[in-house]
């Protein structure tokens, strides 16, 4: 069967500045550049961000390849550590302005919508060392200053802006579970950082409303929404899932869409003595500066159970996981390489949650994808990677997105992570996600089978769903006239 997607649906893919550009001509180091300098062993195969996928030098050829695989939209990020020369004053670096202008113009020449994000885990190291990065409200103001420069410089051509990518990952990685620099374990700081990022996002939106003169301009945030499913229906597991949802999803989602944090979460922070420091004016600013659109990154669901250790145990750091524990559901379907469960139905649950509890705000799948290691296993004799598993992964996820749209959810696009295999933090180049492969020694890029397949889908705006999927989940009665997304 064929599923028709709404007209003007975004068929695209996402990457970020620090993961694709390489450090060429970049004035400041960000936290990951610095971490690699001081501890290369922390990165898979000791591969750092210095070259990444060489986008700084090959953006023109790369964007031409994006055109070749049929993308009509492409997300990347503007690096604070590249664009700004003087981080306090917010003065701009001329080469960086030239570079981002060239990227944006090249996208437009190729008929690809440039979607720009402003923060993708890349705090300038000077600001981390001097002020503690997101621990500091001064840094919040410096970020809004940087964002203001982006709106002034590029807002005539960029209409789709996002303030942050996955703020929760910054909190979890840098302040709780030690997979982002500075690898601190401090629950109170983590909660303050979460608040400061929500504040930074709102201040950036306020700056956008003031500076932007492009009538088509919109701004949003990109959140990794991971629905939490309880291990059983027993009250203890339900309570664990409910707290996990508050922490992992509703904290940033409520602040961004509703302009206020969930009361229940605030009450728990207060009881536990970790509540953030906030002023009435700041909370008002968050209330007044909500998003226009939402990006949803979804890779895997979260299954949780009651914690095995009592919450009043002694000598333990405050962790949100004191209220829930991961549950490894027997028989779950996995991407074994990456160690993530595959459960595309979550995208339907997310779609309905946004429709019913978040004013049916326009949203898109801003990241979804399948990381596979040693992809050369799947090279054919012509030198192309035959990634049928990725095609199936996308088909299954789009099937559930379509079902959500059919039931009235306002989804206007799908972006795969990622267009061209890119560098990925601690995992470096271990897991490959792209439509296009990249030989990191030669920087030769080759379209995978999924790239050609995606072109076929995006050109006609229709997804051919294989019988096996229809047999498994049924045939949705799709009628998009009633549910046309606003975009
Ligand atoms: C997303 C991030 O969470 O996951 C990306 O936004 C990241 O920046 C992607 O690269 C995949 O992560 P990993 O570690 O499997 O490469």
Short mmCIF file of C-alpha atoms and ligand atoms in Angstrom, two decimals:
data_model
loop_
_atom_site.label_atom_id
_atom_site.label_comp_id
_atom_site.label_asym_id
_atom_site.label_seq_id
_atom_site.Cartn_x
_atom_site.Cartn_y
_atom_site.Cartn_z
CA UNK A 1 0.00 0.00 0.00
CA UNK A 2 1.00 3.65 -0.48
CA UNK A 3 0.68 6.38 2.13
CA UNK A 4 0.32 9.96 0.91
CA UNK A 5 2.05 12.53 3.06
CA UNK A 6 0.86 16.12 3.40
CA UNK A 7 1.84 18.60 0.73
CA UNK A 8 5.07 20.51 1.56
CA UNK A 9 6.14 17.84 4.05
CA UNK A 10 9.78 18.31 5.09
CA UNK A 11 11.75 15.36 3.73
CA UNK A 12 15.17 15.97 5.15
CA UNK A 13 18.05 15.11 7.41
CA UNK A 14 19.92 16.68 10.31
CA UNK A 15 23.47 17.19 11.45
CA UNK A 16 25.24 19.77 13.60
CA UNK A 17 28.14 22.19 13.19
CA UNK A 18 30.52 20.49 15.63
CA UNK A 19 29.81 17.05 14.16
CA UNK A 20 30.24 17.93 10.50
CA UNK A 21 32.36 21.07 9.96
CA UNK A 22 35.74 20.20 11.45
CA UNK A 23 37.72 22.74 13.50
CA UNK A 24 39.18 24.57 10.47
CA UNK A 25 39.58 28.32 11.09
CA UNK A 26 37.55 28.13 14.28
CA UNK A 27 38.60 30.72 16.80
CA UNK A 28 37.39 29.08 20.03
CA UNK A 29 37.37 25.49 21.21
CA UNK A 30 34.09 24.11 22.49
CA UNK A 31 33.86 21.65 25.39
CA UNK A 32 34.19 18.62 23.11
CA UNK A 33 37.16 20.10 21.19
CA UNK A 34 38.82 20.68 24.53
CA UNK A 35 37.95 17.29 25.99
CA UNK A 36 39.50 15.58 22.98
CA UNK A 37 42.67 17.70 23.40
CA UNK A 38 43.10 16.64 27.01
CA UNK A 39 41.73 13.08 26.96
CA UNK A 40 41.72 11.53 23.47
CA UNK A 41 41.25 8.07 24.97
CA UNK A 42 37.72 9.04 25.93
CA UNK A 43 36.80 8.96 22.22
CA UNK A 44 36.19 5.83 20.18
CA UNK A 45 39.38 4.89 18.31
CA UNK A 46 40.83 8.22 19.49
CA UNK A 47 39.01 10.04 16.69
CA UNK A 48 38.22 13.65 17.56
CA UNK A 49 36.24 16.49 15.98
CA UNK A 50 39.17 18.09 14.13
CA UNK A 51 38.10 17.02 10.64
CA UNK A 52 34.63 15.55 11.29
CA UNK A 53 33.06 15.17 7.82
CA UNK A 54 35.01 18.15 6.45
CA UNK A 55 31.83 20.18 5.80
CA UNK A 56 33.72 23.45 6.31
CA UNK A 57 35.69 22.69 3.13
CA UNK A 58 33.27 20.52 1.15
CA UNK A 59 29.90 22.11 1.95
CA UNK A 60 29.22 22.82 -1.72
CA UNK A 61 29.75 19.25 -2.89
CA UNK A 62 27.99 17.92 0.21
CA UNK A 63 24.90 20.05 -0.35
CA UNK A 64 24.86 18.92 -3.98
CA UNK A 65 24.74 15.34 -2.69
CA UNK A 66 21.83 16.24 -0.40
CA UNK A 67 20.01 17.46 -3.48
CA UNK A 68 20.88 14.20 -5.22
CA UNK A 69 19.11 12.18 -2.52
CA UNK A 70 16.02 14.34 -2.74
CA UNK A 71 16.17 16.33 0.51
CA UNK A 72 14.00 19.44 0.58
CA UNK A 73 15.23 20.53 4.02
CA UNK A 74 18.46 20.22 5.99
CA UNK A 75 19.25 21.05 9.59
CA UNK A 76 22.63 22.00 10.89
CA UNK A 77 23.78 24.31 13.68
CA UNK A 78 25.70 27.55 13.83
CA UNK A 79 28.63 27.14 16.19
CA UNK A 80 28.89 29.82 18.88
CA UNK A 81 32.60 29.01 19.08
CA UNK A 82 32.98 29.77 15.36
CA UNK A 83 30.65 32.73 14.81
CA UNK A 84 31.67 34.88 17.74
CA UNK A 85 35.12 36.42 18.14
CA UNK A 86 34.68 38.19 21.46
CA UNK A 87 32.38 36.03 23.55
CA UNK A 88 31.56 38.84 26.02
CA UNK A 89 30.92 41.53 23.43
CA UNK A 90 29.33 39.23 20.86
CA UNK A 91 31.38 40.55 17.95
CA UNK A 92 31.42 38.32 14.91
CA UNK A 93 34.19 36.53 13.06
CA UNK A 94 34.25 37.50 9.40
CA UNK A 95 35.31 34.11 8.08
CA UNK A 96 32.51 32.44 10.02
CA UNK A 97 29.97 34.89 8.60
CA UNK A 98 31.28 34.15 5.11
CA UNK A 99 31.06 30.41 5.75
CA UNK A 100 27.51 30.32 7.16
CA UNK A 101 26.30 32.72 4.46
CA UNK A 102 27.78 30.43 1.84
CA UNK A 103 26.12 27.35 3.38
CA UNK A 104 22.72 29.04 3.56
CA UNK A 105 22.98 30.42 0.03
CA UNK A 106 24.08 27.09 -1.37
CA UNK A 107 21.10 25.34 0.25
CA UNK A 108 18.77 27.89 -1.29
CA UNK A 109 20.39 27.55 -4.72
CA UNK A 110 19.76 23.80 -4.51
CA UNK A 111 16.16 24.29 -3.39
CA UNK A 112 16.82 22.97 0.12
CA UNK A 113 15.36 24.74 3.14
CA UNK A 114 18.14 25.55 5.64
CA UNK A 115 16.95 24.83 9.18
CA UNK A 116 19.24 26.39 11.76
CA UNK A 117 19.81 25.30 15.33
CA UNK A 118 21.80 27.45 17.74
CA UNK A 119 23.16 25.06 20.34
CA UNK A 120 24.21 21.47 19.82
CA UNK A 121 26.26 20.54 22.92
CA UNK A 122 28.99 23.07 22.00
CA UNK A 123 29.64 25.39 24.94
CA UNK A 124 32.82 27.45 24.32
CA UNK A 125 35.43 26.11 26.74
CA UNK A 126 36.39 29.62 27.95
CA UNK A 127 32.82 30.13 29.19
CA UNK A 128 32.78 26.70 30.80
CA UNK A 129 36.05 27.34 32.62
CA UNK A 130 35.34 30.92 33.62
CA UNK A 131 31.68 30.74 34.57
CA UNK A 132 30.70 27.06 34.68
CA UNK A 133 28.89 27.21 31.32
CA UNK A 134 25.14 26.69 31.76
CA UNK A 135 25.52 26.93 35.55
CA UNK A 136 25.76 30.69 35.02
CA UNK A 137 23.01 33.18 34.17
CA UNK A 138 25.65 35.50 32.71
CA UNK A 139 26.34 32.80 30.12
CA UNK A 140 22.58 32.65 29.43
CA UNK A 141 22.79 36.34 28.45
CA UNK A 142 25.90 35.80 26.33
CA UNK A 143 24.08 33.04 24.46
CA UNK A 144 21.11 35.29 23.74
CA UNK A 145 23.60 37.87 22.41
CA UNK A 146 25.12 35.28 20.06
CA UNK A 147 21.64 34.21 18.94
CA UNK A 148 20.74 37.84 18.24
CA UNK A 149 23.70 38.10 15.89
CA UNK A 150 22.50 35.01 14.03
CA UNK A 151 19.03 36.50 13.55
CA UNK A 152 20.52 39.78 12.30
CA UNK A 153 23.01 38.15 9.94
CA UNK A 154 20.99 35.29 8.49
CA UNK A 155 17.32 35.96 9.29
CA UNK A 156 16.61 37.40 5.83
CA UNK A 157 17.09 33.88 4.38
CA UNK A 158 16.69 31.48 7.31
CA UNK A 159 13.07 31.20 8.38
CA UNK A 160 13.26 28.13 10.60
CA UNK A 161 15.23 28.53 13.81
CA UNK A 162 15.72 26.29 16.83
CA UNK A 163 17.24 27.40 20.12
CA UNK A 164 18.60 24.10 21.48
CA UNK A 165 19.07 20.49 20.54
CA UNK A 166 18.25 17.99 23.31
CA UNK A 167 18.77 20.13 26.43
CA UNK A 168 18.17 17.09 28.62
CA UNK A 169 21.24 15.39 27.17
CA UNK A 170 23.38 18.33 28.33
CA UNK A 171 21.97 18.02 31.85
CA UNK A 172 22.27 14.22 31.98
CA UNK A 173 25.62 14.04 30.20
CA UNK A 174 27.53 16.91 31.81
CA UNK A 175 26.01 16.99 35.33
CA UNK A 176 24.76 13.49 36.19
CA UNK A 177 26.02 10.57 34.15
CA UNK A 178 29.41 11.81 32.94
CA UNK A 179 29.22 11.40 29.17
CA UNK A 180 29.63 15.11 28.37
CA UNK A 181 32.39 17.44 29.53
CA UNK A 182 32.84 18.63 32.33
CA UNK A 183 31.52 15.25 33.61
CA UNK A 184 30.31 16.56 36.95
CA UNK A 185 28.04 14.54 39.24
CA UNK A 186 25.91 17.08 41.07
CA UNK A 187 22.12 16.84 41.19
CA UNK A 188 21.57 20.38 42.40
CA UNK A 189 23.74 21.83 39.64
CA UNK A 190 21.98 19.58 37.12
CA UNK A 191 18.59 20.98 38.08
CA UNK A 192 19.91 24.56 37.93
CA UNK A 193 21.43 23.90 34.49
CA UNK A 194 18.07 22.55 33.26
CA UNK A 195 16.39 25.73 34.42
CA UNK A 196 19.09 27.99 32.98
CA UNK A 197 18.80 26.32 29.59
CA UNK A 198 15.01 26.74 29.59
CA UNK A 199 15.62 30.39 30.49
CA UNK A 200 18.24 30.75 27.72
CA UNK A 201 15.78 29.32 25.22
CA UNK A 202 13.09 31.81 26.32
CA UNK A 203 15.54 34.74 26.22
CA UNK A 204 16.58 33.69 22.73
CA UNK A 205 12.94 33.60 21.65
CA UNK A 206 12.47 37.07 23.16
CA UNK A 207 15.47 38.30 21.13
CA UNK A 208 14.02 36.69 18.01
CA UNK A 209 10.66 38.41 18.48
CA UNK A 210 12.49 41.73 18.75
CA UNK A 211 15.08 41.35 15.99
CA UNK A 212 13.46 39.18 13.32
CA UNK A 213 11.82 41.09 10.50
CA UNK A 214 11.20 38.15 8.18
CA UNK A 215 7.43 37.53 8.16
CA UNK A 216 8.01 33.82 7.50
CA UNK A 217 10.33 33.47 10.51
CA UNK A 218 9.53 30.88 13.20
CA UNK A 219 11.38 29.62 16.20
CA UNK A 220 11.25 26.43 18.22
CA UNK A 221 13.24 23.99 20.31
CA UNK A 222 14.35 20.43 19.60
CA UNK A 223 13.64 17.95 22.39
CA UNK A 224 14.48 14.29 22.68
CA UNK A 225 11.12 12.90 23.72
CA UNK A 226 11.34 9.37 25.02
CA UNK A 227 7.98 8.06 26.16
CA UNK A 228 8.42 6.07 29.36
CA UNK A 229 6.45 2.85 29.52
CA UNK A 230 6.00 1.09 32.88
CA UNK A 231 7.21 -2.49 33.33
CA UNK A 232 3.84 -3.47 34.84
CA UNK A 233 0.55 -1.83 35.68
CA UNK A 234 1.33 -1.98 39.40
CA UNK A 235 1.22 1.42 41.16
CA UNK A 236 4.95 1.47 41.94
CA UNK A 237 5.92 0.97 38.30
CA UNK A 238 3.29 3.46 37.16
CA UNK A 239 4.73 6.02 39.59
CA UNK A 240 8.23 5.33 38.25
CA UNK A 241 7.06 5.89 34.67
CA UNK A 242 5.21 9.02 35.64
CA UNK A 243 8.30 10.61 37.25
CA UNK A 244 10.50 9.51 34.35
CA UNK A 245 8.09 11.26 31.96
CA UNK A 246 8.16 14.42 34.06
CA UNK A 247 11.95 14.52 34.09
CA UNK A 248 12.68 13.29 30.58
CA UNK A 249 9.85 14.90 28.62
CA UNK A 250 7.57 17.31 30.43
CA UNK A 251 10.21 19.47 32.13
CA UNK A 252 11.44 21.06 28.89
CA UNK A 253 8.27 20.46 26.89
CA UNK A 254 6.01 22.25 29.35
CA UNK A 255 8.42 25.16 29.74
CA UNK A 256 8.75 25.53 25.96
CA UNK A 257 5.11 25.07 24.92
CA UNK A 258 3.10 26.08 28.00
CA UNK A 259 5.58 28.55 29.47
CA UNK A 260 5.67 26.88 32.90
CA UNK A 261 7.33 23.85 34.49
CA UNK A 262 5.17 20.93 35.72
CA UNK A 263 4.07 21.68 39.30
CA UNK A 264 4.58 18.12 40.46
CA UNK A 265 8.20 18.14 39.33
CA UNK A 266 8.89 21.50 40.97
CA UNK A 267 7.36 20.15 44.22
CA UNK A 268 9.64 17.09 44.14
CA UNK A 269 12.74 19.24 43.54
CA UNK A 270 11.68 21.41 46.45
CA UNK A 271 11.13 18.46 48.79
CA UNK A 272 14.50 17.00 47.80
CA UNK A 273 16.31 20.31 48.38
CA UNK A 274 17.51 20.66 44.79
CA UNK A 275 15.11 23.27 43.43
CA UNK A 276 16.63 25.81 41.09
CA UNK A 277 17.18 29.43 41.86
CA UNK A 278 14.65 31.42 39.83
CA UNK A 279 13.25 34.95 39.96
CA UNK A 280 9.67 36.03 39.31
CA UNK A 281 10.82 38.10 36.31
CA UNK A 282 12.60 35.10 34.77
CA UNK A 283 9.57 32.85 35.24
CA UNK A 284 7.44 35.52 33.63
CA UNK A 285 9.85 35.73 30.70
CA UNK A 286 9.62 31.94 30.26
CA UNK A 287 5.83 32.26 30.38
CA UNK A 288 5.77 34.96 27.72
CA UNK A 289 8.23 33.45 25.26
CA UNK A 290 6.97 30.09 24.13
CA UNK A 291 7.81 28.33 20.87
CA UNK A 292 6.09 28.44 17.48
CA UNK A 293 7.13 24.94 16.41
CA UNK A 294 8.56 21.84 18.04
CA UNK A 295 11.27 19.45 16.88
CA UNK A 296 11.11 15.92 18.28
CA UNK A 297 14.14 13.67 18.29
CA UNK A 298 13.11 10.07 18.75
CA UNK A 299 15.35 7.03 18.69
CA UNK A 300 14.04 4.54 21.24
CA UNK A 301 11.44 4.23 23.99
CA UNK A 302 12.23 4.21 27.67
CA UNK A 303 10.95 1.30 29.75
CA UNK A 304 11.04 1.81 33.46
CA UNK A 305 10.34 0.10 36.73
CA UNK A 306 10.31 1.02 40.41
CA UNK A 307 13.81 1.63 41.79
CA UNK A 308 15.49 -1.32 43.47
CA UNK A 309 16.94 0.96 46.16
CA UNK A 310 14.79 3.05 48.49
CA UNK A 311 14.79 6.82 47.81
CA UNK A 312 15.90 7.54 51.40
CA UNK A 313 19.06 5.43 51.18
CA UNK A 314 22.13 7.16 52.66
CA UNK A 315 25.23 8.69 51.08
CA UNK A 316 23.83 8.84 47.57
CA UNK A 317 24.02 11.70 45.10
CA UNK A 318 20.70 13.21 44.04
CA UNK A 319 19.80 11.61 40.77
CA UNK A 320 16.44 11.69 38.99
CA UNK A 321 16.87 7.93 38.73
CA UNK A 322 16.18 7.66 42.46
CA UNK A 323 12.53 7.52 41.30
CA UNK A 324 12.85 5.11 38.38
CA UNK A 325 15.10 2.46 37.01
CA UNK A 326 15.60 1.24 33.49
CA UNK A 327 13.67 -1.92 32.66
CA UNK A 328 15.11 -4.34 30.11
CA UNK A 329 11.90 -5.81 28.75
CA UNK A 330 12.40 -9.47 27.86
CA UNK A 331 11.90 -10.13 24.17
CA UNK A 332 12.30 -6.49 23.16
CA UNK A 333 13.17 -5.74 19.56
CA UNK A 334 16.64 -4.22 19.30
CA UNK A 335 19.13 -2.45 17.12
CA UNK A 336 21.77 -4.68 18.61
CA UNK A 337 24.71 -2.65 17.29
CA UNK A 338 23.69 0.48 19.11
CA UNK A 339 21.97 -1.25 22.03
CA UNK A 340 18.69 0.65 21.56
CA UNK A 341 15.21 -0.81 21.49
CA UNK A 342 13.24 -0.34 18.27
CA UNK A 343 9.64 0.65 18.94
CA UNK A 344 8.25 2.91 16.20
CA UNK A 345 4.78 2.99 17.81
CA UNK A 346 6.22 5.59 20.20
CA UNK A 347 6.06 8.18 17.43
CA UNK A 348 2.29 7.70 17.31
CA UNK A 349 2.08 8.08 21.10
CA UNK A 350 4.18 11.25 20.85
CA UNK A 351 1.95 12.59 18.05
CA UNK A 352 -1.19 12.09 20.10
CA UNK A 353 0.38 13.51 23.25
CA UNK A 354 1.28 16.70 21.36
CA UNK A 355 -2.21 16.83 19.84
CA UNK A 356 -4.05 16.31 23.12
CA UNK A 357 -1.84 17.93 25.75
CA UNK A 358 0.22 20.56 23.94
CA UNK A 359 -2.37 22.46 21.91
CA UNK A 360 -1.63 20.43 18.78
CA UNK A 361 1.40 22.63 18.13
CA UNK A 362 3.05 22.11 14.70
CA UNK A 363 5.94 19.67 15.11
CA UNK A 364 8.29 17.55 13.07
CA UNK A 365 10.50 14.54 13.62
CA UNK A 366 13.78 16.40 13.87
CA UNK A 367 15.93 13.28 14.38
CA UNK A 368 15.28 9.59 13.99
CA UNK A 369 17.74 7.04 12.75
CA UNK A 370 19.61 3.84 13.04
CA UNK A 371 23.27 3.76 14.05
CA UNK A 372 25.11 0.73 12.73
CA UNK A 373 28.73 -0.15 13.31
CA UNK A 374 31.05 -1.75 10.74
CA UNK A 375 28.70 -0.82 7.91
CA UNK A 376 31.29 -1.96 5.39
CA UNK A 377 29.78 -5.41 6.09
CA UNK A 378 27.01 -4.32 3.76
CA UNK A 379 29.13 -3.00 0.87
CA UNK A 380 28.13 -4.47 -2.49
CA UNK A 381 30.46 -5.12 -5.39
CA UNK A 382 29.80 -1.62 -6.78
CA UNK A 383 31.02 -0.06 -3.54
CA UNK A 384 27.56 0.95 -2.27
CA UNK A 385 26.31 0.14 1.22
CA UNK A 386 23.07 -1.80 0.97
CA UNK A 387 21.41 -0.61 4.15
CA UNK A 388 18.03 -2.32 3.83
CA UNK A 389 17.73 -2.33 7.64
CA UNK A 390 17.76 1.52 7.59
CA UNK A 391 15.10 1.63 4.88
CA UNK A 392 12.90 -0.69 6.94
CA UNK A 393 13.57 1.37 10.10
CA UNK A 394 12.44 4.58 8.33
CA UNK A 395 9.41 2.90 6.74
CA UNK A 396 8.23 1.63 10.12
CA UNK A 397 8.68 5.01 11.82
CA UNK A 398 6.99 6.90 8.98
CA UNK A 399 4.09 4.47 9.14
CA UNK A 400 3.37 5.50 12.75
CA UNK A 401 3.96 9.19 12.00
CA UNK A 402 1.36 8.89 9.25
CA UNK A 403 -1.11 7.27 11.63
CA UNK A 404 -0.60 10.19 14.02
CA UNK A 405 -1.21 12.70 11.22
CA UNK A 406 -4.28 10.79 10.14
CA UNK A 407 -5.67 11.27 13.62
CA UNK A 408 -5.10 15.00 13.49
CA UNK A 409 -1.61 15.51 14.88
CA UNK A 410 0.08 18.49 13.25
CA UNK A 411 3.33 16.91 12.02
CA UNK A 412 4.97 18.67 9.10
CA UNK A 413 8.16 16.75 8.47
CA UNK A 414 10.68 13.99 8.98
CA UNK A 415 14.45 14.42 9.27
CA UNK A 416 16.74 11.44 9.43
CA UNK A 417 19.82 11.60 11.58
CA UNK A 418 21.94 12.15 9.50
CA UNK A 419 22.56 13.09 5.83
CA UNK A 420 26.27 12.18 5.70
CA UNK A 421 27.96 9.92 8.28
CA UNK A 422 29.27 12.34 10.87
CA UNK A 423 31.37 12.48 14.01
CA UNK A 424 29.44 11.71 17.14
CA UNK A 425 30.89 12.81 20.48
CA UNK A 426 32.35 9.95 22.53
CA UNK A 427 31.23 7.42 19.95
CA UNK A 428 33.14 9.31 17.23
CA UNK A 429 32.58 7.33 14.02
CA UNK A 430 31.58 4.01 15.56
CA UNK A 431 27.90 4.17 14.65
CA UNK A 432 27.04 5.26 11.14
CA UNK A 433 23.64 6.87 10.60
CA UNK A 434 23.86 8.55 7.20
CA UNK A 435 22.10 8.30 3.86
CA UNK A 436 25.63 8.90 2.57
CA UNK A 437 28.73 7.10 3.80
CA UNK A 438 31.99 8.85 4.53
CA UNK A 439 35.43 7.31 4.37
CA UNK A 440 37.04 9.26 7.21
CA UNK A 441 40.55 8.67 5.89
CA UNK A 442 39.92 9.99 2.38
CA UNK A 443 36.68 11.98 2.93
CA UNK A 444 35.22 10.21 -0.10
CA UNK A 445 31.43 10.22 0.26
CA UNK A 446 29.16 7.64 -1.35
CA UNK A 447 25.36 7.48 -1.45
CA UNK A 448 23.94 4.42 0.29
CA UNK A 449 20.95 2.44 -0.94
CA UNK A 450 18.76 4.30 1.58
CA UNK A 451 19.73 7.65 0.00
CA UNK A 452 18.43 6.58 -3.42
CA UNK A 453 15.35 5.07 -1.80
CA UNK A 454 14.58 8.27 0.15
CA UNK A 455 14.79 10.31 -3.04
CA UNK A 456 12.03 8.13 -4.48
CA UNK A 457 9.85 8.81 -1.43
CA UNK A 458 10.46 12.56 -1.20
CA UNK A 459 9.97 13.19 -4.93
CA UNK A 460 6.40 11.90 -4.86
CA UNK A 461 5.61 12.53 -1.18
CA UNK A 462 4.37 8.98 -0.87
CA UNK A 463 5.62 6.05 1.16
CA UNK A 464 5.27 2.57 -0.22
CA UNK A 465 4.67 0.37 2.80
CA UNK A 466 5.80 -3.23 2.32
CA UNK A 467 3.19 -5.94 2.89
CA UNK A 468 5.07 -7.29 5.89
CA UNK A 469 4.55 -4.00 7.74
CA UNK A 470 0.89 -3.71 6.74
CA UNK A 471 0.32 -7.30 7.84
CA UNK A 472 1.95 -6.59 11.18
CA UNK A 473 0.12 -3.36 12.02
CA UNK A 474 -2.82 -3.07 9.68
CA UNK A 475 -3.76 -0.68 6.94
CA UNK A 476 -4.34 2.86 8.16
CA UNK A 477 -7.31 4.55 6.49
CA UNK A 478 -5.42 7.66 5.57
CA UNK A 479 -7.16 10.86 4.66
CA UNK A 480 -4.88 13.81 4.88
CA UNK A 481 -7.32 16.43 3.65
CA UNK A 482 -8.78 16.69 7.11
CA UNK A 483 -5.42 16.72 8.77
CA UNK A 484 -3.33 18.96 6.57
CA UNK A 485 -0.37 20.24 8.54
CA UNK A 486 -0.10 24.02 8.69
CA UNK A 487 3.32 24.02 6.99
C1 LIG B 1 21.33 12.51 19.11
C2 LIG B 1 22.17 13.75 18.99
O1 LIG B 1 20.94 12.37 20.42
O2 LIG B 1 21.96 11.30 18.84
C3 LIG B 1 23.26 13.65 17.94
O3 LIG B 1 21.39 14.90 18.77
C4 LIG B 1 23.95 12.30 18.01
O4 LIG B 1 24.14 14.73 18.13
C5 LIG B 1 22.90 11.21 17.78
O5 LIG B 1 25.00 12.18 17.13
C6 LIG B 1 23.45 9.80 17.75
O6 LIG B 1 24.24 9.49 18.85
P1 LIG B 1 25.39 8.40 18.84
O7 LIG B 1 26.09 8.52 20.11
O8 LIG B 1 24.75 7.06 18.65
O9 LIG B 1 26.26 8.67 17.70
#
